[in-house]
Coordinates of C-alpha atoms in Angstrom, one line a residue:
Chain A
M21 CA 116.0 116.4 76.1
S22 CA 115.3 117.3 79.5
I23 CA 111.7 118.5 79.7
A24 CA 110.2 117.8 82.6
T25 CA 108.0 115.3 82.6
Q26 CA 104.3 114.8 84.3
G27 CA 103.7 112.0 86.2
T28 CA 104.7 108.2 86.3
D29 CA 106.0 108.2 82.6
V30 CA 109.7 107.7 81.9
N31 CA 111.4 108.5 78.7
T32 CA 111.6 106.4 76.2
G33 CA 113.5 106.1 73.3
K34 CA 112.2 105.5 69.5
I35 CA 112.9 101.3 69.7
A36 CA 111.8 101.1 73.1
R37 CA 108.4 103.2 72.7
T38 CA 107.2 101.0 69.3
F39 CA 108.3 98.2 72.0
I40 CA 105.7 99.6 74.1
Y41 CA 103.0 99.9 71.8
L42 CA 103.8 96.2 70.4
V43 CA 103.3 95.0 74.2
L44 CA 100.6 96.9 74.4
L45 CA 98.1 96.1 71.8
V46 CA 99.3 92.0 72.2
F47 CA 97.7 91.8 75.1
A48 CA 94.6 94.1 73.9
L49 CA 94.3 91.7 71.4
F50 CA 94.3 88.5 74.3
Y51 CA 91.8 90.4 76.0
L52 CA 88.9 90.7 73.1
L53 CA 89.8 87.7 71.0
P54 CA 87.6 84.8 72.4
F55 CA 85.2 87.7 72.2
F56 CA 85.9 88.5 69.3
V57 CA 85.1 85.0 68.2
M58 CA 83.1 84.3 70.1
V59 CA 80.4 86.7 68.4
V60 CA 81.4 86.0 64.6
N61 CA 80.7 82.3 65.5
S62 CA 77.1 82.6 66.3
L63 CA 76.4 84.7 63.3
K64 CA 77.9 81.9 60.9
P65 CA 75.7 78.2 60.2
L66 CA 76.6 75.4 62.8
D67 CA 78.7 73.6 59.3
E68 CA 80.5 76.4 59.0
I69 CA 82.2 75.9 62.6
T70 CA 82.1 71.8 62.8
G71 CA 84.5 72.8 59.3
G72 CA 86.0 75.9 59.2
N73 CA 87.9 78.3 61.2
M74 CA 87.3 79.7 63.9
M75 CA 88.2 83.4 63.6
A76 CA 86.8 83.6 59.8
L77 CA 84.2 85.6 58.8
P78 CA 80.7 83.4 58.1
D79 CA 80.6 82.8 54.1
K80 CA 76.8 82.8 55.3
W81 CA 75.4 85.2 57.6
T82 CA 73.1 84.7 60.1
I83 CA 70.4 85.2 63.7
Q84 CA 68.8 81.6 63.2
P85 CA 72.1 80.9 66.3
W86 CA 70.8 84.7 68.4
L87 CA 66.8 83.9 67.8
S88 CA 67.2 80.3 68.6
A89 CA 69.1 80.8 71.6
W90 CA 66.4 83.0 72.8
S91 CA 63.4 81.8 72.1
S92 CA 63.3 78.1 71.2
A93 CA 67.0 76.3 72.1
Q94 CA 66.0 73.7 74.8
I95 CA 67.0 74.9 78.2
G96 CA 66.5 71.1 80.7
V97 CA 64.1 69.9 79.3
E98 CA 62.3 72.4 78.0
P99 CA 62.8 74.2 74.6
T100 CA 61.7 77.9 76.3
G101 CA 65.0 79.6 74.7
L102 CA 66.6 82.0 76.9
K103 CA 64.1 84.1 77.4
P104 CA 61.6 83.3 80.6
Y105 CA 65.7 83.3 82.8
F106 CA 66.3 86.8 80.6
V107 CA 63.5 87.9 83.1
N108 CA 63.7 85.5 85.7
S109 CA 67.5 87.8 86.5
I110 CA 65.5 90.8 85.4
L111 CA 63.1 90.8 88.3
M112 CA 65.3 88.9 90.4
V113 CA 68.8 92.3 90.2
V114 CA 65.7 94.5 90.4
P115 CA 64.7 94.4 93.3
A116 CA 68.0 92.7 95.3
V117 CA 70.6 96.2 94.0
A118 CA 67.1 98.5 95.1
I119 CA 67.0 97.5 98.4
S120 CA 70.2 96.4 98.8
T121 CA 71.6 100.6 97.6
F122 CA 69.2 101.2 99.4
L123 CA 70.4 99.8 103.0
G124 CA 73.5 100.4 102.7
A125 CA 73.4 104.3 102.4
L126 CA 71.2 103.5 104.6
N127 CA 74.1 101.7 107.2
G128 CA 76.8 104.7 105.9
Y129 CA 75.5 107.4 107.1
V130 CA 75.0 106.1 110.6
L131 CA 78.5 105.2 110.6
T132 CA 80.1 107.8 109.7
K133 CA 77.6 110.4 111.2
W134 CA 76.0 109.2 113.7
R135 CA 78.6 107.4 115.8
F136 CA 78.3 105.3 118.4
R137 CA 79.9 102.9 120.9
G138 CA 81.0 99.6 119.1
D139 CA 80.5 100.9 115.7
T140 CA 83.9 99.7 114.4
I141 CA 83.3 96.4 115.2
L142 CA 80.0 96.3 113.4
F143 CA 81.0 97.4 110.1
G144 CA 84.6 95.0 110.5
L145 CA 81.5 92.6 111.2
L146 CA 80.0 93.8 108.5
L147 CA 83.3 93.6 106.0
F148 CA 84.4 89.7 107.0
S149 CA 80.9 89.0 105.9
C150 CA 81.3 90.3 102.2
F151 CA 84.5 88.1 101.8
I152 CA 83.6 84.8 103.5
P153 CA 83.2 82.2 100.8
F154 CA 79.8 81.5 100.4
Q155 CA 80.1 77.5 99.9
I156 CA 79.8 78.3 104.3
V157 CA 76.4 79.3 103.7
L158 CA 75.0 76.5 101.7
I159 CA 73.4 74.1 103.3
P160 CA 71.8 76.5 106.6
M161 CA 71.0 79.1 103.8
A162 CA 69.2 75.6 102.3
T163 CA 67.1 75.0 105.4
I164 CA 66.6 78.1 106.2
L165 CA 64.7 79.2 102.6
G166 CA 62.6 75.8 102.7
K167 CA 61.1 76.8 105.9
I168 CA 60.3 80.1 105.2
G169 CA 58.5 78.8 102.0
L170 CA 60.9 80.7 99.6
A171 CA 63.7 78.3 97.7
G172 CA 63.1 78.1 94.9
T173 CA 61.8 81.4 94.3
I174 CA 62.3 84.9 93.6
P175 CA 62.5 86.7 96.5
G176 CA 64.4 83.6 97.9
L177 CA 66.9 85.3 95.6
V178 CA 66.2 88.3 95.9
L179 CA 66.7 88.0 100.2
V180 CA 70.0 86.2 99.2
H181 CA 71.9 88.6 97.3
V182 CA 70.4 90.9 99.6
V183 CA 72.2 89.5 103.0
Y184 CA 74.7 89.2 101.0
G185 CA 75.4 92.7 98.9
V186 CA 74.7 95.7 101.1
G187 CA 77.9 94.6 103.3
F188 CA 79.3 96.4 100.4
T189 CA 77.1 98.9 100.0
T190 CA 78.2 100.4 103.0
L191 CA 82.0 100.2 102.7
Y192 CA 80.3 102.2 99.7
Y193 CA 78.5 104.9 101.1
R194 CA 81.2 104.1 104.9
N195 CA 84.2 105.4 102.5
Y196 CA 82.2 107.8 100.7
Y197 CA 79.9 109.4 103.6
A198 CA 83.3 109.4 105.8
A199 CA 85.0 113.0 103.1
F200 CA 80.7 114.2 103.5
P201 CA 81.8 117.3 106.0
T202 CA 80.4 116.3 109.3
E203 CA 79.9 119.9 110.7
L204 CA 77.2 119.9 107.9
V205 CA 75.8 118.1 109.9
R206 CA 76.1 118.9 112.8
A207 CA 74.6 123.0 112.1
A208 CA 71.4 121.1 110.0
M209 CA 70.8 120.0 113.7
M210 CA 71.4 122.4 115.3
D211 CA 68.7 124.1 113.8
G212 CA 66.1 121.2 114.9
A213 CA 67.0 118.7 111.5
G214 CA 66.6 115.1 112.5
F215 CA 67.7 111.9 111.0
F216 CA 66.0 111.5 108.6
R217 CA 65.7 115.0 107.8
I218 CA 69.3 115.9 106.2
F219 CA 69.8 112.7 104.7
W220 CA 66.8 112.5 102.4
R221 CA 67.8 117.1 102.2
I222 CA 71.8 116.7 103.1
M223 CA 73.5 113.3 102.7
L224 CA 71.1 111.6 99.8
P225 CA 71.3 115.2 96.7
V226 CA 75.4 114.9 96.9
S227 CA 75.0 110.8 96.6
G228 CA 75.4 110.9 92.8
P229 CA 78.3 109.6 92.4
I230 CA 78.6 106.7 95.1
T231 CA 74.9 105.4 94.6
V232 CA 76.5 105.3 90.7
V233 CA 79.5 102.6 91.9
S234 CA 77.2 100.9 94.3
V235 CA 74.1 100.5 91.5
I236 CA 76.5 98.7 88.8
W237 CA 78.4 96.5 91.4
Q238 CA 75.7 94.9 93.4
F239 CA 74.0 95.1 89.4
T240 CA 77.2 93.1 88.3
N241 CA 77.2 90.6 90.8
V242 CA 73.9 90.0 90.9
W243 CA 73.4 89.0 87.3
N244 CA 76.6 87.0 87.3
D245 CA 76.3 85.2 90.1
F246 CA 76.0 81.2 89.8
L247 CA 76.3 79.9 92.9
F248 CA 73.2 81.0 94.9
G249 CA 71.4 81.3 91.5
A250 CA 72.5 76.9 91.0
S251 CA 71.6 76.5 94.2
F252 CA 68.0 78.1 95.2
G253 CA 66.9 78.9 91.9
G254 CA 64.6 75.3 91.6
Q255 CA 62.0 76.3 89.5
S256 CA 63.4 80.9 89.3
Q257 CA 67.0 80.4 87.7
P258 CA 68.5 83.6 86.7
M259 CA 69.9 83.4 83.4
T260 CA 73.7 81.9 84.6
V261 CA 72.7 79.2 85.2
A262 CA 70.0 78.4 81.9
L263 CA 73.4 79.5 80.2
N264 CA 75.9 76.3 81.4
N265 CA 72.7 74.1 81.2
L266 CA 72.3 75.0 77.6
V267 CA 75.7 74.7 77.2
Q268 CA 76.5 71.4 79.0
S269 CA 73.7 69.7 77.3
S270 CA 74.8 66.0 77.0
T271 CA 71.9 65.5 74.5
G272 CA 72.0 66.0 70.6
V273 CA 74.1 68.3 68.4
K274 CA 76.1 70.7 70.5
E275 CA 74.8 73.3 68.9
Y276 CA 77.8 75.7 68.9
N277 CA 76.4 78.8 67.8
V278 CA 73.2 79.4 69.8
H279 CA 76.0 78.5 73.4
F280 CA 77.2 81.5 71.9
A281 CA 74.4 83.4 70.8
G282 CA 73.5 82.8 74.8
A283 CA 76.6 84.4 75.9
I284 CA 76.4 86.3 74.4
L285 CA 72.8 87.3 75.6
A286 CA 73.6 86.9 79.1
A287 CA 76.3 89.3 79.3
L288 CA 75.1 92.0 77.2
P289 CA 73.4 93.8 80.2
T290 CA 76.8 93.8 81.9
L291 CA 78.4 95.1 78.9
L292 CA 75.9 97.5 78.3
V293 CA 76.2 99.1 81.7
Y294 CA 79.8 98.4 81.6
I295 CA 80.2 100.5 78.2
V296 CA 77.7 103.3 79.8
A297 CA 78.8 103.8 82.9
G298 CA 82.0 102.2 83.1
R299 CA 84.4 104.7 84.0
Y300 CA 82.7 105.1 87.3
F301 CA 82.9 101.7 87.9
V302 CA 86.5 101.6 87.4
R303 CA 86.9 105.1 89.9
G304 CA 84.4 103.5 92.2
L305 CA 86.2 100.1 93.1
M306 CA 89.2 102.0 93.3
A307 CA 87.8 104.3 96.5
G308 CA 85.7 101.4 97.7
S309 CA 86.5 98.1 97.9
V310 CA 90.6 99.0 97.1
K311 CA 91.7 102.1 99.0
G312 CA 94.8 101.5 97.2
Chain B
M7 CA 55.2 123.2 129.9
A8 CA 56.2 120.7 132.1
R9 CA 54.7 118.6 129.4
H10 CA 56.7 120.0 125.7
A11 CA 60.0 119.4 127.7
T12 CA 58.7 115.4 128.1
D13 CA 58.2 116.1 125.1
A14 CA 61.5 117.4 124.0
D15 CA 63.2 114.9 125.9
F16 CA 61.0 112.3 124.7
R17 CA 62.1 113.9 120.9
T18 CA 66.4 113.7 121.9
K19 CA 65.9 110.4 123.1
L20 CA 64.1 109.0 119.8
Q21 CA 66.8 111.3 117.7
E22 CA 69.5 108.8 120.0
W23 CA 67.8 104.9 119.6
I24 CA 66.7 105.9 115.5
P25 CA 70.6 105.7 114.0
K26 CA 71.3 102.1 116.1
L27 CA 67.1 102.2 115.0
V28 CA 67.8 102.5 110.7
L29 CA 70.9 100.5 111.0
S30 CA 69.2 97.6 113.2
P31 CA 68.2 95.0 110.1
S32 CA 70.8 94.9 108.4
I33 CA 73.1 94.3 111.6
A34 CA 70.3 91.5 113.1
L35 CA 70.3 90.7 108.5
M36 CA 74.1 89.8 109.5
L37 CA 74.2 88.1 112.6
I38 CA 71.8 85.7 111.2
F39 CA 72.7 84.8 107.3
V40 CA 76.4 85.3 107.8
Y41 CA 77.8 84.9 111.7
G42 CA 74.6 82.8 112.5
F43 CA 74.9 80.4 110.1
I44 CA 78.8 80.3 109.9
L45 CA 78.5 78.6 114.1
F46 CA 75.4 76.0 112.0
T47 CA 77.6 75.3 109.1
V48 CA 80.1 74.8 111.7
Y49 CA 78.8 72.9 115.0
L50 CA 77.4 70.5 111.6
S51 CA 81.0 69.3 110.3
F52 CA 81.3 67.6 113.6
T53 CA 78.0 66.1 113.1
G54 CA 76.7 62.4 111.1
S55 CA 74.9 64.8 109.0
R56 CA 74.0 63.3 105.1
M57 CA 71.9 64.0 103.0
L58 CA 70.0 66.3 105.5
P59 CA 71.2 68.2 108.4
R60 CA 71.1 65.8 111.8
Y61 CA 72.4 66.5 115.4
D62 CA 74.7 63.7 116.3
L63 CA 77.5 65.1 117.0
V64 CA 80.6 62.5 115.9
G65 CA 84.2 65.2 116.9
F66 CA 86.7 65.5 114.9
D67 CA 85.7 62.1 112.2
N68 CA 84.5 64.5 109.2
Y69 CA 88.3 66.5 109.6
A70 CA 89.9 63.9 109.5
R71 CA 88.2 61.7 106.5
L72 CA 87.8 64.5 104.6
W73 CA 92.3 64.4 105.1
G74 CA 92.2 61.2 103.8
L75 CA 89.8 61.8 101.2
S76 CA 92.7 61.3 97.8
A77 CA 89.8 64.0 96.1
W78 CA 89.9 66.6 98.6
W79 CA 94.3 66.8 98.6
T80 CA 93.4 67.0 94.6
A81 CA 91.5 69.9 95.6
V82 CA 93.7 71.1 97.2
T83 CA 97.0 70.7 95.5
N84 CA 94.7 72.6 92.3
L85 CA 94.1 75.5 95.0
A86 CA 97.3 75.9 96.2
I87 CA 99.3 75.4 92.3
F88 CA 95.8 78.0 90.2
A89 CA 95.8 80.6 93.0
S90 CA 99.7 80.9 93.5
L91 CA 99.6 80.9 89.9
Y92 CA 96.6 83.2 89.7
I93 CA 98.0 85.5 92.0
F94 CA 101.2 85.8 90.4
I95 CA 101.1 86.2 87.2
C96 CA 97.9 88.5 87.7
T97 CA 100.2 90.9 89.1
A98 CA 103.1 90.2 86.5
I99 CA 100.8 91.2 83.7
G100 CA 98.6 93.8 85.6
L101 CA 102.0 95.5 87.3
T102 CA 103.4 95.6 83.4
L103 CA 100.4 96.6 81.5
A104 CA 99.6 99.4 84.5
I105 CA 103.7 101.3 84.1
L106 CA 103.4 101.0 80.2
L107 CA 100.3 102.5 79.8
D108 CA 101.3 105.1 82.4
Q109 CA 104.5 106.2 79.4
K110 CA 101.3 109.2 77.9
I111 CA 99.8 106.5 75.7
R112 CA 98.0 107.6 72.8
G113 CA 94.9 105.8 72.7
E114 CA 94.5 104.8 76.2
G115 CA 91.5 105.7 77.2
M116 CA 90.1 102.5 73.6
L117 CA 92.6 100.3 76.1
R118 CA 91.8 100.8 79.2
P119 CA 88.2 99.9 78.2
I120 CA 89.5 97.0 76.5
Y121 CA 91.3 95.6 78.9
L122 CA 88.7 96.0 81.6
Y123 CA 85.7 94.9 79.6
P124 CA 85.9 91.1 81.3
M125 CA 85.6 92.7 84.4
A126 CA 82.4 92.8 84.0
L127 CA 81.5 89.2 82.4
S128 CA 79.6 86.1 84.3
F129 CA 82.3 83.7 84.9
I130 CA 79.6 81.1 83.3
V131 CA 80.1 83.3 79.9
T132 CA 83.7 83.4 80.1
G133 CA 84.7 79.2 81.2
T134 CA 82.0 79.2 78.1
A135 CA 83.7 80.7 75.3
W136 CA 86.8 80.2 76.2
K137 CA 87.0 76.0 76.5
W138 CA 85.8 76.1 73.1
F139 CA 89.4 78.0 72.6
L140 CA 90.9 75.7 73.6
D141 CA 88.9 72.5 72.5
P142 CA 91.6 71.3 70.2
G143 CA 89.0 69.7 67.8
I144 CA 87.9 73.1 66.6
G145 CA 89.5 76.0 68.5
L146 CA 92.7 77.4 68.7
E147 CA 94.8 73.8 67.7
N148 CA 92.3 73.2 64.4
T149 CA 92.7 77.1 63.7
M150 CA 96.6 76.5 63.1
H151 CA 97.0 73.6 61.9
L152 CA 93.7 75.6 58.7
W153 CA 96.9 77.8 58.7
G154 CA 98.9 75.5 57.2
W155 CA 101.0 74.4 61.6
D156 CA 100.7 70.7 61.3
S157 CA 102.8 70.3 64.1
F158 CA 101.5 73.1 66.9
S159 CA 99.5 71.6 69.9
F160 CA 97.3 72.6 72.3
G161 CA 95.6 69.5 74.3
W162 CA 95.9 70.8 77.8
I163 CA 92.6 70.9 78.2
K164 CA 91.4 67.4 78.2
D165 CA 95.0 66.6 79.2
R166 CA 94.9 65.2 83.1
N167 CA 97.6 66.3 83.9
M168 CA 97.3 70.0 81.7
A169 CA 93.6 71.6 82.6
I170 CA 94.7 73.0 85.7
Y171 CA 96.6 76.0 83.1
T172 CA 93.7 76.9 81.4
I173 CA 92.2 77.4 84.5
V174 CA 94.9 79.4 85.0
I175 CA 94.7 81.4 81.8
A176 CA 90.9 81.9 81.8
A177 CA 91.2 83.4 84.8
V178 CA 94.0 85.7 84.9
W179 CA 92.5 86.9 80.9
Q180 CA 88.8 88.0 83.5
T181 CA 90.8 90.1 85.9
S182 CA 93.7 90.6 84.6
G183 CA 92.5 94.1 83.6
F184 CA 91.3 95.2 87.2
V185 CA 94.7 94.5 88.3
M186 CA 96.2 96.2 86.1
A187 CA 93.1 99.3 87.0
M188 CA 94.8 98.6 90.4
F189 CA 98.1 99.8 90.1
L190 CA 97.2 102.9 87.1
A191 CA 95.9 104.0 90.5
G192 CA 98.1 103.7 92.2
L193 CA 101.2 105.0 89.7
R194 CA 98.8 108.3 89.3
G195 CA 98.9 108.6 92.9
I196 CA 102.9 109.4 93.2
D197 CA 103.8 112.2 93.6
N198 CA 106.2 113.3 90.4
E199 CA 107.8 115.5 92.6
I200 CA 110.3 112.6 93.9
L201 CA 111.3 111.0 90.6
K202 CA 112.2 114.2 89.4
A203 CA 114.1 114.3 92.3
A204 CA 115.5 110.9 90.7
Q205 CA 115.3 111.9 87.2
I206 CA 117.9 114.9 87.1
D207 CA 120.4 112.7 90.0
G208 CA 120.5 110.1 86.8
A209 CA 119.0 106.9 87.8
S210 CA 117.9 105.1 84.8
N211 CA 114.1 104.0 83.9
W212 CA 114.8 100.6 85.3
S213 CA 116.6 102.0 88.3
L214 CA 113.8 104.1 88.6
Y215 CA 110.9 102.0 88.7
R216 CA 113.1 98.7 90.5
R217 CA 114.4 101.4 93.8
I218 CA 111.1 104.5 93.6
V219 CA 108.2 103.7 91.6
I220 CA 106.9 100.0 93.3
P221 CA 108.2 100.7 96.2
M222 CA 105.6 102.6 96.7
L223 CA 103.1 100.6 94.9
R224 CA 103.2 98.5 97.9
P225 CA 99.6 99.0 99.0
A226 CA 98.0 98.4 95.6
F227 CA 100.0 95.8 95.4
L228 CA 99.0 94.4 99.3
S229 CA 95.0 94.9 97.5
A230 CA 95.1 93.2 95.4
F231 CA 97.4 90.4 96.7
V232 CA 94.0 90.1 99.6
I233 CA 91.1 90.2 96.0
L234 CA 93.2 88.2 93.8
A235 CA 93.5 84.9 96.6
H236 CA 90.1 85.4 97.6
L237 CA 88.8 85.6 94.5
A238 CA 90.8 82.3 94.0
V239 CA 89.6 80.3 97.3
K240 CA 86.0 81.0 96.2
S241 CA 86.8 80.4 93.0
Y242 CA 83.6 77.8 91.3
D243 CA 81.2 78.7 88.3
L244 CA 85.0 78.8 86.1
V245 CA 86.0 76.1 87.7
I246 CA 82.1 74.5 87.3
A247 CA 82.0 76.1 83.3
L248 CA 85.3 75.4 81.2
T249 CA 86.0 71.8 82.4
G250 CA 83.3 70.8 84.8
G251 CA 85.6 69.8 87.3
G252 CA 87.9 67.0 85.0
P253 CA 88.8 65.6 83.2
G254 CA 88.5 63.3 85.8
R255 CA 88.9 65.4 88.5
A256 CA 91.4 66.9 87.5
T257 CA 90.1 70.4 88.9
E258 CA 88.6 70.2 91.6
L259 CA 89.0 72.5 93.5
P260 CA 87.8 73.5 97.3
A261 CA 85.1 75.3 96.2
T262 CA 83.2 72.5 93.5
F263 CA 84.3 69.4 96.4
M264 CA 81.7 71.2 98.3
Y265 CA 79.1 71.9 96.7
S266 CA 79.7 67.6 95.8
Y267 CA 80.3 66.3 97.9
T268 CA 77.0 68.0 100.2
F269 CA 74.3 68.3 97.5
T270 CA 74.9 65.3 94.6
R271 CA 77.8 62.6 97.0
N272 CA 74.7 63.0 100.5
Q273 CA 78.2 64.1 102.9
M274 CA 76.7 67.6 104.0
G275 CA 79.1 66.9 107.4
T276 CA 82.6 66.4 104.5
G277 CA 81.0 68.6 103.7
A278 CA 80.7 71.3 105.6
A279 CA 83.8 70.3 107.2
S280 CA 86.2 71.5 103.4
A281 CA 83.7 75.3 103.6
V282 CA 85.3 75.8 106.9
I283 CA 89.0 75.2 106.1
M284 CA 87.8 77.3 103.3
L285 CA 86.8 80.4 105.5
M286 CA 89.8 79.7 107.8
T287 CA 91.9 79.9 104.6
I288 CA 90.1 83.1 103.3
A289 CA 90.0 84.8 107.7
A290 CA 93.7 83.8 108.5
I291 CA 94.2 86.1 104.5
M292 CA 91.9 88.9 105.0
M293 CA 92.2 89.1 108.9
P294 CA 95.3 90.7 109.0
Y295 CA 93.8 92.9 106.5
L296 CA 90.7 94.6 108.1
Y297 CA 92.4 94.6 110.9
A298 CA 95.1 97.6 109.3
E299 CA 92.0 98.7 107.5
L300 CA 89.9 99.6 110.4
K301 CA 92.6 100.7 113.0
E302 CA 93.9 103.8 110.6
K303 CA 90.8 104.6 109.6
K304 CA 90.0 105.0 113.1

């Protein structure tokens, strides 16, 4: 058995291998189970949930809970369903992601190719801002948003998410552009190309992979945010806050099947993004925030 | 000719300034919305603010009050329990799965996304799913009873002493796959010549991992620790969705404490003080790490 192994795997016997597969499958079950339970029970009538087994497939399949969660369930005081909040989230996510990613690209470009005295300190400050507990900014943010008339509006939430997202996007682009040969930029400068020309014609065309990463990261973070949405959402609450209101509502019968349908609806966009582009997401997390 | 020269001069000057100008909006936003706001909150923590910010200084009163509150002690104790278990279990599961998945497993491409997808979910969704799954009346306990295991009992979520552990379970479910990915990337980056040499020397699998592979994963351990620790301190949504801080106050964390004291109990000064403590905790974890990162890259 002296066949050279590639990578870090070790030679294992048959029993050990069976055991390994068993452990891996048990964990797969652990990760899948809660989601499986949610999906199955979102397709059952309510009496099958309260009187039955959560693991069982529906006797009578129904999409009524989904329709109700989407357009007629009671959210707070209004029976609007989650639809308007879903729209709020979209209206918030798209500009927030676009702006923070664009700023991050420009910042990363400056911080790697147009370096100046003190740029490392600025980057350090930007980097630390990614990790602050947001409780430290909640009070002043509430005050300022009120003063500039953006409290409870979508533009207010966009502003908040751009401000606290730009640190991460800058980090991604900085690490990515750092690996890009500076000689090419120098050569272009010799030829008379200016700051923006180099950015548009040389840097952006090679930024595809990191842009995917930055967009996915920002999209997931902004879509899944609850704290800012609950604090500053006002009349424009995002999906996560609405879902929480739906699930926690204390009036009437708890419609678990509707809650599950709502939870899956809230998770759907990020799950889709993850399924379509998950590999880049992971790769980016590795290369960006956690240089392992 | 002369005009041409000044023109060129102006051009070079401009080229020098453009990068700084481009960077300045982000820097301005950061200085106001991050560091300015931090200073503002620090200031508030020394004032007698109640429902609205006030500017009368009261010294360290808020901090003294804070550390005298049993609710705050509950929150801090809970964070200590939650953070240490969360970090330890996530690391253990992440490392185990990464090592096992690294053994040329058939179907790795299928398993990895299954381990990772909870990362894409919001903590509110995770909380909703687990809240129900752990509810003795309709969740796991009920299912076991229906399957004939009548003595099975799992009511942690309703139990003051055990509820904090349900937060650990849900949080581990959400992030352990991500930790696995970090370790897997670390494992794939190890030069296998060293391992081959050790194998030829007759090292057993166990000692191979314990003596060579795991020590080489040090950077991955460090990153995992920093990420998990800061996530733990920031944990808010999950508690809100899973237990709402209850039963009673049994699962309050500093993040939920800060929110309720500031915005629902109108004790803004005390709330600000608790936020400052949270920031200092994170700074203590992050500063050395960031410092090392930036120094290395220079």
